[in-house]
Coordinates of N, CA and C in Angstrom, one line a residue:
M1 N 120.2 34.4 65.8 CA 119.8 34.8 64.5 C 118.7 33.9 64.0
P2 N 117.5 34.4 63.7 CA 116.4 33.6 63.2 C 116.7 32.8 62.0
D3 N 116.2 31.6 61.8 CA 116.3 30.8 60.6 C 115.5 31.5 59.5
I4 N 115.8 31.2 58.2 CA 115.1 31.8 57.1 C 113.6 31.2 57.1
E5 N 113.4 30.1 57.8 CA 112.0 29.5 57.8 C 111.0 30.5 58.4
T6 N 111.6 31.4 59.3 CA 110.7 32.4 59.9 C 110.1 33.4 59.0
L7 N 110.7 33.5 57.8 CA 110.3 34.5 56.8 C 109.0 34.1 56.0
D8 N 108.7 32.8 56.1 CA 107.5 32.2 55.4 C 107.6 32.5 53.9
L9 N 108.7 32.2 53.3 CA 109.0 32.4 51.9 C 108.2 31.3 51.1
S10 N 108.0 31.6 49.8 CA 107.4 30.6 48.9 C 108.4 29.4 48.8
V11 N 107.9 28.2 48.4 CA 108.7 27.0 48.2 C 109.9 27.3 47.3
K12 N 109.6 27.9 46.2 CA 110.7 28.1 45.2 C 111.8 29.1 45.7
S13 N 111.3 30.2 46.3 CA 112.3 31.1 46.9 C 113.1 30.5 48.0
Y14 N 112.5 29.7 48.8 CA 113.1 29.0 49.9 C 114.2 28.1 49.4
A15 N 113.8 27.3 48.3 CA 114.7 26.3 47.7 C 116.0 27.0 47.1
V16 N 115.8 28.2 46.4 CA 116.9 28.9 45.9 C 117.8 29.4 46.9
I17 N 117.3 30.0 48.0 CA 118.1 30.5 49.1 C 118.8 29.4 49.8
K18 N 118.2 28.3 50.0 CA 118.8 27.2 50.7 C 120.0 26.6 49.9
R19 N 119.8 26.5 48.6 CA 120.8 25.9 47.7 C 122.1 26.8 47.8
M20 N 121.9 28.1 48.1 CA 123.0 29.0 48.2 C 123.7 28.9 49.5
G21 N 123.2 28.0 50.4 CA 123.9 27.8 51.7 C 123.5 28.9 52.7
I22 N 122.4 29.6 52.5 CA 122.0 30.6 53.4 C 120.9 30.0 54.4
N23 N 121.2 30.1 55.6 CA 120.3 29.5 56.6 C 119.7 30.4 57.6
T24 N 120.2 31.6 57.8 CA 119.7 32.6 58.8 C 119.3 33.9 58.1
T25 N 118.5 34.7 58.8 CA 118.1 36.0 58.2 C 119.3 36.9 58.1
E26 N 120.3 36.8 59.0 CA 121.4 37.7 58.9 C 122.3 37.3 57.7
E27 N 122.4 36.0 57.4 CA 123.2 35.6 56.2 C 122.4 36.1 55.0
L28 N 121.1 36.1 55.0 CA 120.3 36.5 53.9 C 120.5 38.0 53.6
K29 N 120.5 38.8 54.7 CA 120.7 40.2 54.5 C 122.1 40.5 53.9
D30 N 123.1 39.8 54.3 CA 124.4 40.0 53.8 C 124.6 39.6 52.3
R31 N 123.8 38.6 51.9 CA 123.9 38.1 50.6 C 122.7 38.3 49.7
I32 N 121.9 39.3 50.0 CA 120.7 39.6 49.3 C 121.0 39.9 47.8
E33 N 122.1 40.6 47.5 CA 122.4 40.9 46.1 C 122.7 39.6 45.3
D34 N 123.4 38.6 46.0 CA 123.6 37.3 45.3 C 122.3 36.6 45.0
V35 N 121.3 36.7 45.9 CA 120.0 36.1 45.7 C 119.3 36.8 44.5
L36 N 119.4 38.1 44.4 CA 118.8 38.8 43.3 C 119.4 38.4 42.0
L37 N 120.8 38.1 42.0 CA 121.4 37.7 40.8 C 121.0 36.3 40.3
H38 N 120.7 35.5 41.3 CA 120.2 34.1 41.0 C 118.8 34.1 40.4
T39 N 117.9 34.9 41.1 CA 116.6 35.0 40.6 C 115.9 36.2 41.2
Q40 N 115.5 37.1 40.3 CA 114.9 38.4 40.7 C 113.7 38.2 41.6
K41 N 112.8 37.2 41.3 CA 111.6 37.0 42.0 C 111.9 36.6 43.5
A42 N 112.9 35.6 43.6 CA 113.2 35.2 45.0 C 113.9 36.3 45.8
G43 N 114.7 37.1 45.1 CA 115.4 38.2 45.8 C 114.4 39.3 46.2
E44 N 113.4 39.6 45.4 CA 112.4 40.6 45.7 C 111.5 40.1 46.9
E45 N 111.2 38.8 46.9 CA 110.3 38.3 47.9 C 111.1 38.3 49.3
A46 N 112.4 38.0 49.2 CA 113.3 38.0 50.4 C 113.4 39.4 51.0
I47 N 113.6 40.4 50.1 CA 113.7 41.8 50.5 C 112.4 42.2 51.2
E48 N 111.3 41.8 50.6 CA 110.0 42.2 51.2 C 109.8 41.6 52.6
K49 N 110.1 40.3 52.7 CA 110.0 39.6 54.0 C 111.0 40.1 55.1
L50 N 112.2 40.5 54.6 CA 113.2 41.0 55.5 C 112.8 42.4 56.1
N51 N 112.2 43.2 55.2 CA 111.7 44.5 55.6 C 110.6 44.4 56.6
A52 N 109.7 43.4 56.4 CA 108.6 43.2 57.3 C 109.2 42.8 58.7
L53 N 110.1 41.9 58.6 CA 110.8 41.4 59.8 C 111.4 42.5 60.6
S54 N 112.1 43.4 59.8 CA 112.8 44.6 60.4 C 111.8 45.5 61.1
V55 N 110.7 45.7 60.5 CA 109.7 46.6 61.1 C 109.2 46.0 62.4
V56 N 108.9 44.7 62.4 CA 108.4 44.0 63.6 C 109.5 44.1 64.7
S57 N 110.7 43.8 64.3 CA 111.8 43.8 65.3 C 112.0 45.2 65.9
T58 N 111.9 46.2 65.1 CA 112.1 47.6 65.6 C 110.9 47.9 66.6
E59 N 109.7 47.5 66.3 CA 108.6 47.8 67.1 C 108.7 47.0 68.4
Q60 N 109.1 45.8 68.3 CA 109.3 44.9 69.5 C 110.4 45.5 70.4
R61 N 111.4 45.9 69.8 CA 112.6 46.5 70.5 C 112.1 47.8 71.3
K62 N 111.3 48.6 70.6 CA 110.8 49.8 71.2 C 109.9 49.5 72.4
Q63 N 109.0 48.5 72.3 CA 108.2 48.0 73.4 C 109.0 47.5 74.5
A64 N 110.0 46.7 74.2 CA 110.9 46.1 75.2 C 111.6 47.2 76.0
Y65 N 112.1 48.2 75.4 CA 112.8 49.3 76.1 C 111.8 50.1 77.0
E66 N 110.6 50.3 76.4 CA 109.6 51.1 77.2 C 109.2 50.3 78.5
L67 N 109.0 49.0 78.3 CA 108.7 48.1 79.4 C 109.8 48.0 80.4
H68 N 111.0 47.9 79.9 CA 112.2 47.9 80.8 C 112.3 49.1 81.6
Y69 N 112.1 50.3 81.0 CA 112.2 51.5 81.8 C 111.1 51.6 82.9
R70 N 109.9 51.1 82.5 CA 108.8 51.1 83.5 C 109.2 50.2 84.7
I71 N 109.8 49.1 84.4 CA 110.2 48.1 85.5 C 111.2 48.8 86.4
I72 N 112.2 49.4 85.8 CA 113.3 50.0 86.5 C 112.7 51.2 87.4
S73 N 111.8 51.9 86.8 CA 111.2 53.0 87.6 C 110.4 52.5 88.7
S74 N 109.6 51.4 88.5 CA 108.8 50.8 89.5 C 109.7 50.2 90.6
A75 N 110.8 49.6 90.2 CA 111.7 49.0 91.2 C 112.3 50.1 92.1
D76 N 112.7 51.2 91.5 CA 113.3 52.3 92.3 C 112.2 52.9 93.2
T77 N 111.0 53.0 92.8 CA 109.9 53.5 93.6 C 109.7 52.5 94.8
A78 N 109.7 51.2 94.5 CA 109.5 50.2 95.5 C 110.6 50.2 96.5
Q79 N 111.8 50.4 96.1 CA 113.0 50.5 97.0 C 112.9 51.7 97.9
S80 N 112.5 52.8 97.4 CA 112.3 54.1 98.2 C 111.2 53.9 99.2
A81 N 110.1 53.3 98.7 CA 109.0 53.1 99.6 C 109.3 52.1 100.7
L82 N 110.1 51.1 100.4 CA 110.6 50.2 101.5 C 111.4 50.9 102.5
W83 N 112.3 51.7 102.0 CA 113.2 52.5 102.9 C 112.4 53.4 103.8
D84 N 111.4 54.1 103.2 CA 110.5 55.0 104.0 C 109.7 54.2 105.1
M85 N 109.2 53.0 104.7 CA 108.5 52.2 105.6 C 109.4 51.8 106.8
C86 N 110.6 51.4 106.5 CA 111.5 51.0 107.6 C 111.8 52.2 108.5
K87 N 112.0 53.3 107.9 CA 112.3 54.5 108.7 C 111.2 54.9 109.6
N88 N 110.0 54.9 109.0 CA 108.8 55.3 109.7 C 108.4 54.3 110.9
L89 N 108.6 53.0 110.6 CA 108.4 52.0 111.7 C 109.3 52.2 112.9
K90 N 110.6 52.6 112.6 CA 111.5 52.8 113.6 C 111.1 54.1 114.4
E91 N 110.6 55.1 113.7 CA 110.2 56.3 114.4 C 109.0 56.1 115.3
M92 N 108.1 55.3 114.7 CA 106.9 54.9 115.5 C 107.2 54.2 116.8
R93 N 108.2 53.2 116.7 CA 108.6 52.5 117.8 C 109.3 53.3 118.9
D94 N 110.3 54.1 118.4 CA 111.1 54.9 119.3 C 110.4 56.0 120.0
S95 N 109.4 56.7 119.2 CA 108.7 57.8 119.8 C 107.5 57.3 120.6
K96 N 107.1 56.0 120.4 CA 105.9 55.5 121.1 C 104.6 56.2 120.8
L97 N 104.6 56.7 119.6 CA 103.4 57.4 119.1 C 102.2 56.4 118.9
Y98 N 102.5 55.1 118.9 CA 101.4 54.2 118.7 C 100.4 54.3 119.9
K99 N 100.9 54.8 121.0 CA 100.0 54.9 122.2 C 98.9 55.9 121.9
A100 N 99.2 57.0 121.1 CA 98.3 58.0 120.7 C 97.2 57.4 119.8
L101 N 97.4 56.2 119.3 CA 96.4 55.5 118.4 C 95.7 54.5 119.2
G102 N 95.9 54.4 120.5 CA 95.2 53.5 121.3 C 95.8 52.1 121.6
Y103 N 97.1 52.0 121.3 CA 97.8 50.7 121.5 C 98.8 50.8 122.6
Q104 N 98.9 49.8 123.5 CA 99.8 49.8 124.6 C 101.2 49.4 124.2
N105 N 101.4 48.7 123.1 CA 102.7 48.3 122.7 C 102.8 48.4 121.2
F106 N 104.1 48.4 120.7 CA 104.4 48.5 119.3 C 104.0 47.3 118.5
E107 N 104.1 46.1 119.2 CA 103.8 44.9 118.5 C 102.3 44.8 118.1
D108 N 101.4 45.2 119.0 CA 100.0 45.2 118.7 C 99.7 46.2 117.6
Y109 N 100.3 47.3 117.6 CA 100.1 48.3 116.6 C 100.5 47.7 115.2
C110 N 101.6 47.1 115.1 CA 102.1 46.5 113.9 C 101.1 45.4 113.3
E111 N 100.7 44.6 114.2 CA 99.8 43.5 113.8 C 98.4 43.9 113.4
N112 N 97.9 44.9 114.1 CA 96.5 45.3 113.8 C 96.4 46.4 112.8
E113 N 97.4 47.3 112.7 CA 97.3 48.5 111.8 C 98.1 48.3 110.6
V114 N 99.3 47.7 110.7 CA 100.1 47.5 109.5 C 100.0 46.1 108.9
G115 N 99.5 45.2 109.7 CA 99.3 43.8 109.2 C 100.6 43.0 109.1
I116 N 101.6 43.3 109.9 CA 102.8 42.5 109.9 C 103.1 42.1 111.4
K117 N 103.8 40.9 111.4 CA 104.2 40.4 112.7 C 105.3 41.2 113.4
R118 N 105.5 41.0 114.7 CA 106.5 41.7 115.4 C 107.9 41.4 114.8
S119 N 108.2 40.1 114.5 CA 109.5 39.8 114.0 C 109.8 40.5 112.6
C120 N 108.7 40.6 111.8 CA 108.9 41.3 110.5 C 109.2 42.7 110.7
A121 N 108.4 43.4 111.7 CA 108.6 44.8 111.9 C 110.1 45.1 112.4
Y122 N 110.6 44.2 113.3 CA 111.9 44.4 113.8 C 113.0 44.1 112.7
K123 N 112.6 43.3 111.8 CA 113.5 43.0 110.7 C 113.7 44.2 109.8
Y124 N 112.5 44.9 109.6 CA 112.6 46.2 108.8 C 113.4 47.2 109.5
I125 N 113.2 47.3 110.8 CA 113.9 48.3 111.6 C 115.4 48.1 111.6
S126 N 115.8 46.8 111.7 CA 117.2 46.5 111.6 C 117.9 46.9 110.4
I127 N 117.1 46.9 109.3 CA 117.6 47.4 108.0 C 118.0 48.9 108.1
I128 N 117.1 49.7 108.6 CA 117.3 51.1 108.7 C 118.4 51.5 109.7
E129 N 118.5 50.6 110.7 CA 119.6 50.9 111.7 C 121.0 50.5 111.3
N130 N 121.1 49.5 110.4 CA 122.4 48.9 110.1 C 122.9 49.0 108.7
I131 N 122.0 49.5 107.8 CA 122.4 49.7 106.4 C 122.1 51.1 105.9
H132 N 123.1 51.8 105.4 CA 123.0 53.2 104.9 C 122.2 53.2 103.6
L133 N 121.5 54.3 103.4 CA 120.6 54.4 102.2 C 121.4 54.2 100.9
E134 N 122.6 54.8 100.8 CA 123.4 54.7 99.6 C 123.7 53.2 99.3
N135 N 123.9 52.5 100.4 CA 124.2 51.0 100.2 C 123.1 50.2 99.7
V136 N 121.9 50.6 100.1 CA 120.6 50.0 99.7 C 120.6 50.0 98.2
H137 N 120.8 51.2 97.6 CA 120.8 51.4 96.2 C 121.9 50.6 95.5
T138 N 123.1 50.5 96.2 CA 124.2 49.8 95.6 C 123.9 48.3 95.6
Y139 N 123.2 47.8 96.6 CA 122.9 46.4 96.6 C 121.8 46.0 95.6
G140 N 121.1 47.0 95.1 CA 120.1 46.7 94.0 C 118.8 46.1 94.7
Q141 N 118.1 45.4 93.8 CA 116.8 44.9 94.2 C 117.0 43.5 94.8
I142 N 117.4 43.4 96.1 CA 117.7 42.1 96.6 C 116.6 41.6 97.6
G143 N 115.7 42.5 98.0 CA 114.6 42.0 98.9 C 114.9 42.3 100.3
T144 N 113.9 42.3 101.1 CA 114.0 42.6 102.6 C 114.8 41.5 103.3
S145 N 114.5 40.2 102.9 CA 115.2 39.1 103.7 C 116.7 39.2 103.6
K146 N 117.2 39.5 102.4 CA 118.6 39.6 102.2 C 119.2 40.9 102.9
L147 N 118.4 42.0 102.8 CA 118.8 43.2 103.5 C 118.9 43.0 105.0
A148 N 117.9 42.3 105.5 CA 117.9 42.0 107.0 C 119.1 41.1 107.4
L149 N 119.5 40.2 106.5 CA 120.7 39.4 106.8 C 122.0 40.2 106.8
L150 N 122.1 41.1 105.8 CA 123.2 42.0 105.7 C 123.3 43.0 106.9
A151 N 122.1 43.3 107.5 CA 122.1 44.2 108.6 C 122.7 43.5 109.9
T152 N 122.9 42.2 109.8 CA 123.5 41.5 111.0 C 125.0 41.6 111.1
I153 N 125.6 42.2 110.0 CA 127.1 42.3 110.0 C 127.5 43.8 109.8
S154 N 128.7 44.1 110.1 CA 129.2 45.5 110.0 C 129.1 46.0 108.6
E155 N 129.2 47.4 108.4 CA 129.2 48.0 107.1 C 130.4 47.5 106.3
E156 N 131.5 47.4 107.0 CA 132.8 46.9 106.3 C 132.6 45.5 105.8
Q157 N 132.0 44.7 106.6 CA 131.7 43.3 106.1 C 130.7 43.2 105.0
Q158 N 129.7 44.2 105.1 CA 128.7 44.2 104.0 C 129.4 44.5 102.7
H159 N 130.3 45.5 102.6 CA 131.0 45.8 101.4 C 131.9 44.6 101.0
E160 N 132.5 44.0 101.9 CA 133.4 42.8 101.6 C 132.6 41.7 101.0
L161 N 131.4 41.4 101.5 CA 130.5 40.4 101.0 C 129.9 40.7 99.6
S162 N 129.6 42.0 99.5 CA 129.0 42.4 98.2 C 130.0 42.3 97.0
E163 N 131.3 42.4 97.3 CA 132.3 42.3 96.3 C 132.6 40.8 96.0
K164 N 132.2 40.0 97.0 CA 132.5 38.5 96.8 C 131.4 37.8 96.1
V165 N 130.1 38.1 96.4 CA 129.0 37.4 95.8 C 128.1 38.4 95.1
N166 N 127.3 37.8 94.2 CA 126.3 38.6 93.5 C 125.0 38.6 94.3
L167 N 124.8 39.7 95.0 CA 123.7 39.7 96.0 C 122.3 39.5 95.3
E168 N 122.2 39.9 94.1 CA 120.9 39.8 93.4 C 120.6 38.4 93.0
E169 N 121.7 37.7 92.6 CA 121.5 36.3 92.0 C 121.5 35.2 93.1
T170 N 122.3 35.5 94.2 CA 122.4 34.5 95.2 C 121.1 34.3 96.0
T171 N 120.8 33.1 96.5 CA 119.5 32.9 97.2 C 119.7 33.4 98.7
V172 N 118.6 33.5 99.4 CA 118.7 33.8 100.8 C 119.5 32.8 101.6
K173 N 119.2 31.5 101.3 CA 120.0 30.5 102.0 C 121.5 30.5 101.7
Q174 N 121.8 30.8 100.5 CA 123.3 30.9 100.1 C 123.9 32.1 100.8
L175 N 123.1 33.3 100.8 CA 123.7 34.5 101.5 C 123.9 34.2 103.0
K176 N 122.9 33.6 103.6 CA 123.0 33.3 105.0 C 124.3 32.4 105.3
A177 N 124.5 31.4 104.4 CA 125.7 30.6 104.6 C 127.0 31.4 104.4
E178 N 127.0 32.3 103.5 CA 128.2 33.2 103.3 C 128.4 34.1 104.5
I179 N 127.3 34.6 105.1 CA 127.4 35.5 106.3 C 127.9 34.7 107.5
D180 N 127.4 33.5 107.6 CA 127.8 32.6 108.7 C 129.3 32.3 108.6
K181 N 129.7 32.0 107.4 CA 131.1 31.7 107.1 C 132.0 32.9 107.5
L182 N 131.5 34.1 107.1 CA 132.3 35.3 107.4 C 132.4 35.6 108.9
K183 N 131.2 35.4 109.6 CA 131.2 35.5 111.0 C 132.2 34.6 111.7
N184 N 132.1 33.3 111.3 CA 133.0 32.3 111.9 C 134.5 32.6 111.6
H185 N 134.8 33.1 110.4 CA 136.1 33.5 110.1 C 136.6 34.6 111.0
N186 N 135.8 35.6 111.2 CA 136.1 36.8 112.0 C 136.2 36.4 113.5
R187 N 135.4 35.4 113.9 CA 135.5 34.9 115.3 C 136.8 34.2 115.5
D188 N 137.2 33.4 114.5 CA 138.5 32.7 114.6 C 139.6 33.6 114.7
L189 N 139.5 34.7 113.8 CA 140.6 35.7 113.8 C 140.7 36.4 115.2
G190 N 139.5 36.7 115.7 CA 139.5 37.4 117.0 C 140.0 36.5 118.1
A191 N 139.7 35.2 118.1 CA 140.2 34.3 119.1 C 141.7 34.1 119.0
A192 N 142.3 34.1 117.7 CA 143.7 34.0 117.5 C 144.4 35.2 118.0
K193 N 143.8 36.4 117.8 CA 144.4 37.6 118.2 C 144.4 37.7 119.7
D194 N 143.3 37.3 120.4 CA 143.3 37.3 121.9 C 144.4 36.3 122.4
K195 N 144.5 35.2 121.7 CA 145.5 34.2 122.2 C 146.9 34.8 122.0
A196 N 147.2 35.5 120.9 CA 148.5 36.1 120.7 C 148.8 37.2 121.7
V197 N 147.8 38.0 122.0 CA 147.9 39.1 123.0 C 148.2 38.5 124.4
A198 N 147.5 37.4 124.7 CA 147.7 36.7 126.0 C 149.1 36.2 126.1
A199 N 149.6 35.6 125.0 CA 150.9 35.0 125.0 C 152.0 36.1 125.2
L200 N 151.8 37.2 124.5 CA 152.7 38.3 124.5 C 152.8 38.9 125.9
T201 N 151.6 39.0 126.5 CA 151.5 39.6 127.9 C 152.2 38.7 128.9
S202 N 152.1 37.4 128.7 CA 152.7 36.4 129.5 C 154.2 36.5 129.4
L203 N 154.7 36.7 128.2 CA 156.2 36.8 127.9 C 156.7 38.0 128.6
E204 N 156.0 39.1 128.5 CA 156.4 40.4 129.1 C 156.5 40.3 130.6
E205 N 155.5 39.6 131.2 CA 155.5 39.4 132.6 C 156.7 38.6 133.1
K206 N 157.1 37.6 132.3 CA 158.2 36.8 132.6 C 159.5 37.5 132.5

């Protein structure tokens, strides 16, 4: 809540309102009738300033919402464009149509025509191969680096991890650490399971 100083009141009006223990614009709105009772002039000036503030706030709020919707729309477009690029890169690699453009291998095509390194191209392809489209939208705007990390684990593990951590707020380094922890945990579980099966088999043989 803004302080009443933001209203730029006259010295006398400000003094009257302050003496009444009013410090914020919200408090002033609630007690504007009390101010009018104390002094008509201070009350009228306060009403005028509050109305002006309200107009500005409404206009700013409108601009904020319009900007917000443009950002969301652009983010959705970027996400769809990213998915299309991943899908098209995979198709170009698998179909080997890059040869029709005069390139002997996929890597040269990517570097010379798309402007991306081999490792980056295969990172994009791993996303399309290991993450379903509906999950890309579920994960939100997390970026290709995080999507590529998620692509290294199963879909079940992806869901498990997305419920555990906030994928949008966590850093790439933190996400990698969580994925490594998950992989190590599953590896330990697998080893324990193999050990138990071996022990059971040994008992049955005896």
